[in-house]
């Protein structure tokens, strides 16, 4: 589905990622969360995690896993964002959400999450959208709460010692499950 937007943001289009997209998707995800480039946006995790956020194998796994889609978002044909959608029974999982740092804060994320919710209802008749967020990311959690997600208090441990998920800069990291009922 294409969405016409204002002249300021250009034409936004959505498509499912293919393996040829992996070399562009990895740096997109990295730029939104890690390193100095991520500080240009508000979703940075650079102060709580160093190292990588993902790698080619991780992105490939999302693209090729049964019941999984990696949605590519392009503006005027240029990659600007992505998100993972995974079918989990009556729910869908939303993850690997990345928007180029210089485009954050202008409403693109709201548009993408709305499209993701629409797609999982259409594709899988999903009744809920689930996601996990690092519990100390209060500003990010508040953003999701404004979009209708609720905190559950259900925590899972951060994978300390597994460098594929980054190098923690503090010892109190865990993931909290957020859920939104889909109409």
PDB file of C-alpha atoms in Angstrom, residues 10 13 26 37 47 51-52 58 80 89 98 107-108 134-135 146 176:
ATOM      1  CA  UNK A  10       7.411  12.877  -0.047  1.00  0.00           C
ATOM      2  CA  UNK A  13       5.594   3.254   0.248  1.00  0.00           C
ATOM      3  CA  UNK A  26      21.532  -3.464   8.970  1.00  0.00           C
ATOM      4  CA  UNK A  37      24.777   8.645  14.415  1.00  0.00           C
ATOM      5  CA  UNK A  47      23.987   5.618  26.602  1.00  0.00           C
ATOM      6  CA  UNK A  51      28.171  -2.524  20.267  1.00  0.00           C
ATOM      7  CA  UNK A  52      25.755  -3.830  17.678  1.00  0.00           C
ATOM      8  CA  UNK A  58      19.677 -11.366  12.487  1.00  0.00           C
ATOM      9  CA  UNK A  80      13.883   5.458   5.512  1.00  0.00           C
ATOM     10  CA  UNK A  89      -1.434 -16.894  17.259  1.00  0.00           C
ATOM     11  CA  UNK A  98      13.935   1.798  12.990  1.00  0.00           C
ATOM     12  CA  UNK A 107       5.316  11.893  12.521  1.00  0.00           C
ATOM     13  CA  UNK A 108       6.706   9.164  10.278  1.00  0.00           C
ATOM     14  CA  UNK A 134      13.930  -2.043  27.459  1.00  0.00           C
ATOM     15  CA  UNK A 135      12.189  -0.997  30.670  1.00  0.00           C
ATOM     16  CA  UNK A 146       0.350   7.597  23.482  1.00  0.00           C
ATOM     17  CA  UNK A 176       8.932  -5.153  29.365  1.00  0.00           C
TER      18      UNK A 176
END
